[in-house]
GROMACS .gro file of C-alpha atoms in nm:
model
  323
    1MET     CA    1   3.142 -14.380 -10.172
    2GLN     CA    2   2.770 -14.401 -10.106
    3LEU     CA    3   2.585 -14.365  -9.779
    4TYR     CA    4   2.398 -14.661  -9.630
    5PRO     CA    5   2.228 -14.742  -9.296
    6LEU     CA    6   2.500 -14.696  -9.036
    7LYS     CA    7   2.580 -14.860  -8.704
    8PHE     CA    8   2.837 -14.690  -8.482
    9SER     CA    9   3.070 -14.850  -8.228
   10PRO     CA   10   2.935 -14.752  -7.886
   11ILE     CA   11   3.142 -14.564  -7.630
   12PHE     CA   12   3.110 -14.726  -7.286
   13CYS     CA   13   3.120 -14.495  -6.986
   14TYR     CA   14   3.205 -14.588  -6.627
   15ARG     CA   15   2.958 -14.447  -6.377
   16ILE     CA   16   2.956 -14.477  -5.998
   17TRP     CA   17   2.597 -14.602  -6.028
   18GLY     CA   18   2.647 -14.833  -6.331
   19GLY     CA   19   2.559 -15.203  -6.340
   20ASP     CA   20   2.596 -15.487  -6.588
   21LYS     CA   21   2.264 -15.489  -6.779
   22LEU     CA   22   2.415 -15.322  -7.084
   23LYS     CA   23   2.615 -15.646  -7.115
   24THR     CA   24   2.372 -15.906  -6.981
   25VAL     CA   25   2.048 -15.767  -7.131
   26LEU     CA   26   2.162 -15.565  -7.433
   27ASN     CA   27   2.461 -15.785  -7.525
   28LYS     CA   28   2.716 -15.503  -7.524
   29ASN     CA   29   3.077 -15.615  -7.549
   30TYR     CA   30   3.304 -15.469  -7.281
   31GLN     CA   31   3.515 -15.593  -6.989
   32GLU     CA   32   3.503 -15.302  -6.745
   33GLU     CA   33   3.290 -15.293  -6.429
   34SER     CA   34   3.015 -15.041  -6.346
   35ILE     CA   35   2.943 -14.934  -6.704
   36GLY     CA   36   2.640 -14.709  -6.675
   37GLU     CA   37   2.609 -14.561  -7.024
   38SER     CA   38   2.649 -14.680  -7.381
   39TRP     CA   39   2.686 -14.375  -7.606
   40GLU     CA   40   2.544 -14.508  -7.931
   41ILE     CA   41   2.574 -14.198  -8.148
   42SER     CA   42   2.776 -13.903  -8.023
   43ASP     CA   43   2.940 -13.589  -8.156
   44VAL     CA   44   3.038 -13.467  -7.809
   45GLU     CA   45   3.396 -13.339  -7.812
   46GLU     CA   46   3.641 -13.623  -7.739
   47PHE     CA   47   3.351 -13.872  -7.753
   48ASN     CA   48   3.301 -13.897  -8.128
   49THR     CA   49   3.149 -14.232  -8.233
   50VAL     CA   50   3.284 -14.411  -8.540
   51VAL     CA   51   3.110 -14.627  -8.802
   52ALA     CA   52   3.125 -14.996  -8.708
   53GLU     CA   53   3.063 -15.170  -9.043
   54GLY     CA   54   3.086 -15.138  -9.419
   55GLU     CA   55   3.286 -14.916  -9.654
   56LEU     CA   56   3.273 -14.622  -9.413
   57LYS     CA   57   3.399 -14.825  -9.114
   58GLY     CA   58   3.617 -14.611  -8.888
   59GLU     CA   59   3.477 -14.276  -9.004
   60THR     CA   60   3.370 -14.046  -8.722
   61ILE     CA   61   3.023 -13.900  -8.730
   62ASN     CA   62   3.186 -13.558  -8.763
   63ASN     CA   63   3.377 -13.669  -9.074
   64LEU     CA   64   3.054 -13.801  -9.228
   65ILE     CA   65   2.888 -13.461  -9.186
   66THR     CA   66   3.190 -13.287  -9.342
   67LYS     CA   67   3.194 -13.526  -9.640
   68PHE     CA   68   2.824 -13.571  -9.708
   69THR     CA   69   2.666 -13.255  -9.554
   70SER     CA   70   2.291 -13.245  -9.629
   71ASP     CA   71   2.288 -13.595  -9.780
   72PHE     CA   72   2.375 -13.719  -9.433
   73LEU     CA   73   2.183 -13.474  -9.211
   74GLY     CA   74   1.909 -13.333  -9.434
   75LYS     CA   75   1.914 -12.986  -9.588
   76SER     CA   76   1.732 -12.801  -9.311
   77VAL     CA   77   1.927 -12.981  -9.037
   78TYR     CA   78   2.256 -12.893  -9.207
   79GLN     CA   79   2.147 -12.531  -9.245
   80ASN     CA   80   2.058 -12.512  -8.874
   81PHE     CA   81   2.346 -12.709  -8.722
   82GLY     CA   82   2.627 -12.702  -8.976
   83GLU     CA   83   2.886 -12.964  -8.895
   84GLU     CA   84   2.759 -13.036  -8.545
   85PHE     CA   85   2.542 -13.345  -8.501
   86PRO     CA   86   2.242 -13.227  -8.295
   87LEU     CA   87   2.161 -13.541  -8.093
   88LEU     CA   88   2.327 -13.769  -7.840
   89ILE     CA   89   2.181 -14.122  -7.825
   90LYS     CA   90   2.237 -14.349  -7.523
   91PHE     CA   91   2.135 -14.660  -7.338
   92ILE     CA   92   2.158 -14.621  -6.958
   93ASP     CA   93   2.172 -14.886  -6.684
   94ALA     CA   94   2.132 -14.763  -6.326
   95LYS     CA   95   2.223 -15.026  -6.065
   96THR     CA   96   2.198 -14.759  -5.796
   97PRO     CA   97   2.033 -14.414  -5.823
   98LEU     CA   98   2.183 -14.134  -6.027
   99SER     CA   99   2.243 -13.802  -5.859
  100ILE     CA  100   1.957 -13.553  -5.838
  101GLN     CA  101   2.038 -13.315  -6.123
  102VAL     CA  102   1.920 -13.049  -6.364
  103HIS     CA  103   2.030 -12.933  -6.710
  104PRO     CA  104   2.062 -12.571  -6.825
  105SER     CA  105   1.855 -12.420  -7.104
  106ASN     CA  106   1.999 -12.345  -7.448
  107LYS     CA  107   2.042 -11.981  -7.350
  108LEU     CA  108   2.215 -12.052  -7.019
  109ALA     CA  109   2.432 -12.329  -7.164
  110LYS     CA  110   2.543 -12.104  -7.450
  111VAL     CA  111   2.647 -11.823  -7.217
  112ARG     CA  112   2.816 -12.042  -6.956
  113HIS     CA  113   2.957 -12.332  -7.157
  114ASN     CA  114   2.924 -12.242  -7.528
  115SER     CA  115   2.710 -12.555  -7.556
  116PHE     CA  116   2.358 -12.662  -7.644
  117GLY     CA  117   2.119 -12.706  -7.355
  118LYS     CA  118   2.011 -13.057  -7.269
  119ASN     CA  119   1.646 -13.133  -7.335
  120GLU     CA  120   1.607 -13.510  -7.320
  121MET     CA  121   1.363 -13.800  -7.302
  122TRP     CA  122   1.362 -14.145  -7.144
  123TYR     CA  123   1.198 -14.466  -7.268
  124ILE     CA  124   1.196 -14.737  -7.000
  125MET     CA  125   1.316 -15.069  -7.145
  126GLU     CA  126   1.324 -15.266  -6.822
  127ALA     CA  127   1.258 -15.185  -6.456
  128ASP     CA  128   1.307 -15.392  -6.142
  129GLU     CA  129   1.008 -15.426  -5.909
  130ASN     CA  130   0.942 -15.094  -5.729
  131ALA     CA  131   1.205 -14.912  -5.940
  132GLU     CA  132   1.151 -14.535  -5.948
  133LEU     CA  133   1.241 -14.216  -6.127
  134ILE     CA  134   1.251 -13.867  -5.984
  135VAL     CA  135   1.090 -13.612  -6.216
  136GLY     CA  136   1.001 -13.259  -6.104
  137PHE     CA  137   0.847 -13.148  -5.775
  138ASN     CA  138   0.559 -13.311  -5.587
  139GLN     CA  139   0.420 -12.979  -5.460
  140LYS     CA  140   0.439 -12.605  -5.521
  141VAL     CA  141   0.789 -12.495  -5.428
  142ASN     CA  142   0.968 -12.161  -5.430
  143LYS     CA  143   1.339 -12.095  -5.432
  144ASP     CA  144   1.361 -12.025  -5.058
  145THR     CA  145   1.186 -12.349  -4.960
  146TYR     CA  146   1.402 -12.545  -5.201
  147LEU     CA  147   1.725 -12.397  -5.062
  148GLU     CA  148   1.615 -12.467  -4.706
  149LYS     CA  149   1.543 -12.832  -4.790
  150LEU     CA  150   1.872 -12.860  -4.974
  151GLU     CA  151   2.062 -12.715  -4.679
  152ASN     CA  152   1.913 -12.949  -4.420
  153GLY     CA  153   1.938 -13.261  -4.639
  154THR     CA  154   1.564 -13.315  -4.690
  155VAL     CA  155   1.536 -13.211  -5.056
  156LEU     CA  156   1.401 -13.559  -5.149
  157GLU     CA  157   1.081 -13.474  -4.956
  158ILE     CA  158   0.972 -13.220  -5.218
  159LEU     CA  159   1.072 -13.420  -5.528
  160ASN     CA  160   0.825 -13.626  -5.732
  161ALA     CA  161   0.915 -13.997  -5.728
  162GLU     CA  162   0.723 -14.232  -5.957
  163LYS     CA  163   0.735 -14.610  -5.985
  164VAL     CA  164   0.801 -14.709  -6.346
  165LYS     CA  165   0.758 -15.008  -6.574
  166LYS     CA  166   0.860 -15.111  -6.924
  167GLY     CA  167   0.725 -14.872  -7.186
  168ASP     CA  168   0.690 -14.569  -6.960
  169THR     CA  169   0.817 -14.252  -7.124
  170TYR     CA  170   0.921 -13.915  -6.981
  171TYR     CA  171   1.023 -13.592  -7.148
  172ILE     CA  172   1.274 -13.397  -6.939
  173PRO     CA  173   1.291 -13.035  -7.054
  174THR     CA  174   1.579 -12.821  -6.937
  175GLY     CA  175   1.520 -12.687  -6.587
  176ARG     CA  176   1.330 -12.995  -6.465
  177VAL     CA  177   1.498 -13.160  -6.165
  178HIS     CA  178   1.530 -13.535  -6.226
  179ALA     CA  179   1.712 -13.860  -6.154
  180ILE     CA  180   1.704 -14.218  -6.278
  181GLY     CA  181   1.646 -14.460  -5.991
  182ALA     CA  182   1.804 -14.796  -5.911
  183GLY     CA  183   1.704 -15.092  -6.127
  184VAL     CA  184   1.611 -14.896  -6.441
  185LEU     CA  185   1.738 -14.970  -6.793
  186LEU     CA  186   1.637 -14.707  -7.048
  187ALA     CA  187   1.695 -14.547  -7.385
  188GLU     CA  188   1.781 -14.176  -7.372
  189ILE     CA  189   1.754 -13.926  -7.656
  190GLN     CA  190   1.891 -13.578  -7.594
  191GLN     CA  191   2.045 -13.271  -7.745
  192THR     CA  192   2.420 -13.294  -7.800
  193SER     CA  193   2.538 -13.169  -7.462
  194ASN     CA  194   2.737 -13.305  -7.171
  195ILE     CA  195   2.636 -13.032  -6.925
  196THR     CA  196   2.481 -13.155  -6.600
  197TYR     CA  197   2.440 -12.969  -6.271
  198ARG     CA  198   2.452 -13.216  -5.982
  199ILE     CA  199   2.231 -13.112  -5.690
  200TYR     CA  200   2.241 -13.404  -5.446
  201ASP     CA  201   2.438 -13.729  -5.452
  202TYR     CA  202   2.345 -13.922  -5.137
  203ASP     CA  203   2.689 -13.840  -4.986
  204ARG     CA  204   2.840 -14.122  -5.193
  205VAL     CA  205   3.212 -14.177  -5.233
  206ASP     CA  206   3.336 -14.282  -5.579
  207ALA     CA  207   3.542 -14.599  -5.539
  208LYS     CA  208   3.766 -14.492  -5.829
  209THR     CA  209   3.862 -14.158  -5.677
  210GLY     CA  210   3.798 -14.207  -5.306
  211GLN     CA  211   3.614 -13.874  -5.314
  212LYS     CA  212   3.257 -13.752  -5.310
  213ARG     CA  213   3.147 -13.619  -5.648
  214GLU     CA  214   3.131 -13.245  -5.705
  215LEU     CA  215   2.797 -13.068  -5.660
  216HIS     CA  216   2.697 -12.766  -5.870
  217ASN     CA  217   2.430 -12.595  -5.662
  218ASP     CA  218   2.552 -12.242  -5.731
  219LEU     CA  219   2.503 -12.305  -6.103
  220ALA     CA  220   2.187 -12.513  -6.063
  221ILE     CA  221   1.978 -12.258  -5.873
  222ASP     CA  222   1.942 -12.032  -6.178
  223ALA     CA  223   1.865 -12.327  -6.405
  224ILE     CA  224   1.580 -12.488  -6.207
  225ASP     CA  225   1.217 -12.459  -6.316
  226PHE     CA  226   1.020 -12.463  -5.988
  227GLU     CA  227   0.681 -12.512  -6.153
  228HIS     CA  228   0.478 -12.806  -6.023
  229HIS     CA  229   0.291 -13.030  -6.271
  230LYS     CA  230   0.014 -13.280  -6.198
  231ASN     CA  231   0.148 -13.526  -6.454
  232TYR     CA  232   0.504 -13.577  -6.576
  233LYS     CA  233   0.467 -13.901  -6.770
  234THR     CA  234   0.408 -13.899  -7.147
  235ASN     CA  235   0.083 -14.057  -7.260
  236TYR     CA  236   0.090 -14.221  -7.602
  237SER     CA  237  -0.090 -14.472  -7.820
  238ALA     CA  238   0.093 -14.768  -7.969
  239LYS     CA  239  -0.099 -14.900  -8.268
  240GLU     CA  240   0.086 -15.191  -8.420
  241ASN     CA  241   0.287 -15.160  -8.741
  242GLU     CA  242   0.273 -14.782  -8.769
  243SER     CA  243   0.459 -14.480  -8.630
  244ASN     CA  244   0.297 -14.347  -8.312
  245THR     CA  245   0.396 -14.009  -8.168
  246LEU     CA  246   0.597 -14.053  -7.850
  247VAL     CA  247   0.775 -13.720  -7.783
  248HIS     CA  248   0.771 -13.435  -8.036
  249SER     CA  249   0.970 -13.140  -7.904
  250PRO     CA  250   1.140 -12.841  -8.072
  251TYR     CA  251   1.471 -13.030  -8.033
  252PHE     CA  252   1.391 -13.377  -8.167
  253LYS     CA  253   1.096 -13.596  -8.258
  254THR     CA  254   1.054 -13.955  -8.143
  255ASN     CA  255   0.791 -14.207  -8.252
  256ILE     CA  256   0.740 -14.564  -8.138
  257LEU     CA  257   0.702 -14.851  -8.385
  258LYS     CA  258   0.556 -15.170  -8.236
  259LEU     CA  259   0.601 -15.417  -8.518
  260THR     CA  260   0.449 -15.762  -8.556
  261GLU     CA  261   0.521 -15.779  -8.929
  262GLY     CA  262   0.722 -15.608  -9.199
  263VAL     CA  263   0.660 -15.243  -9.294
  264THR     CA  264   0.795 -14.999  -9.553
  265LYS     CA  265   0.888 -14.646  -9.450
  266ASP     CA  266   0.894 -14.360  -9.701
  267TYR     CA  267   1.106 -14.067  -9.574
  268SER     CA  268   1.106 -13.863  -9.896
  269ASN     CA  269   0.923 -13.572  -9.730
  270LEU     CA  270   1.119 -13.573  -9.404
  271ASP     CA  271   1.444 -13.385  -9.485
  272SER     CA  272   1.623 -13.537  -9.186
  273PHE     CA  273   1.834 -13.835  -9.090
  274VAL     CA  274   1.641 -14.103  -8.897
  275ILE     CA  275   1.771 -14.304  -8.602
  276TYR     CA  276   1.627 -14.641  -8.502
  277MET     CA  277   1.684 -14.766  -8.148
  278CYS     CA  278   1.582 -15.130  -8.106
  279VAL     CA  279   1.428 -15.156  -7.759
  280GLU     CA  280   1.266 -15.498  -7.804
  281GLY     CA  281   1.305 -15.793  -8.043
  282ASP     CA  282   1.505 -15.768  -8.365
  283ALA     CA  283   1.458 -15.668  -8.728
  284VAL     CA  284   1.627 -15.662  -9.069
  285LEU     CA  285   1.638 -15.334  -9.259
  286GLU     CA  286   1.661 -15.330  -9.639
  287SER     CA  287   1.790 -15.032  -9.837
  288ASN     CA  288   1.900 -15.023 -10.202
  289GLY     CA  289   1.892 -15.402 -10.216
  290ALA     CA  290   2.119 -15.457  -9.914
  291LYS     CA  291   2.017 -15.599  -9.574
  292TYR     CA  292   2.117 -15.471  -9.231
  293GLN     CA  293   2.054 -15.658  -8.904
  294LEU     CA  294   1.925 -15.458  -8.606
  295ASN     CA  295   1.912 -15.641  -8.272
  296LEU     CA  296   1.790 -15.552  -7.924
  297GLY     CA  297   2.010 -15.279  -7.779
  298GLU     CA  298   2.145 -15.169  -8.117
  299THR     CA  299   2.108 -14.833  -8.290
  300MET     CA  300   2.111 -14.753  -8.660
  301LEU     CA  301   2.125 -14.418  -8.839
  302ILE     CA  302   1.951 -14.380  -9.175
  303PRO     CA  303   2.113 -14.092  -9.370
  304ALA     CA  304   1.870 -13.831  -9.503
  305CYS     CA  305   1.933 -13.928  -9.867
  306LEU     CA  306   1.787 -14.278  -9.813
  307ASN     CA  307   1.412 -14.250  -9.853
  308ASP     CA  308   1.281 -14.606  -9.877
  309ILE     CA  309   1.348 -14.837  -9.584
  310HIS     CA  310   1.191 -15.181  -9.565
  311ILE     CA  311   1.178 -15.331  -9.216
  312LYS     CA  312   1.130 -15.707  -9.186
  313THR     CA  313   1.051 -15.860  -8.846
  314LYS     CA  314   0.839 -16.112  -8.663
  315GLY     CA  315   0.837 -15.886  -8.359
  316ALA     CA  316   1.027 -15.570  -8.266
  317THR     CA  317   0.980 -15.234  -8.096
  318LEU     CA  318   1.179 -14.946  -8.243
  319LEU     CA  319   1.215 -14.585  -8.139
  320GLU     CA  320   1.216 -14.371  -8.455
  321VAL     CA  321   1.405 -14.045  -8.400
  322TYR     CA  322   1.453 -13.749  -8.633
  323MET     CA  323   1.474 -13.371  -8.642
   0.00000   0.00000   0.00000
């Protein structure tokens, strides 16, 4: 059996804050209400995505790594991560705000949870008028001030809220307090981790449980980076029909491809799988003489052994992700 460009069947996750844009905008197929996240590619325990099409249909991503090792991941990625897939790829729809939260570092997550940390990035696909994100602090803050604000319910006063629009991009390193606001649809790329420390949740009650959601402030206080930054948004150029650097971190690299015509990508020097997230338009990928359709809201993984990818389109924006 040979590897080919792979789509996976998404895993749809109920969230108290979820809406219906994953269905109405991104054409996802599900019946449940309040679906907030579509896990496109996941190796999180008990949330292992499976191949949707072709000869390998039904194979989990974990099985693919076991069978194809470095042909699937790339030699250096396989050496560093073994049989664990290093990234978790999602689309997120927030009808109402997410909780204020923070993720632990690799070191802290390893000690506490035997997990990777959760460095992540957001690419805004759609935002309602006046939609916001919370990213970091809006002033210099120390631990005592933070705890005082948290205790008296005024923690939002010291958090940095920014209005967002389509195309805005944010890198969220571990330790940075953050939240996606109401009316935001985005693509999220992150380390494989499901560890989140919830700080503040607007005193909401989950209709499914009848309970307020658990907060994790005892764990969060040691994870928070209190440093204040003047700018949290990622600046980038977007020259048409070429890969433009979006976020390059030690944990993943993401470029943006704004395509108005077909291009050919040569990955022979990359030594990594590549993931395409289609955030606008649609395209057809060609590999080894076969064609693969990629529509808005779909994700495709190019195994490391496939070097030449031809992308045909009359208009598409792709996020290009690799290690």
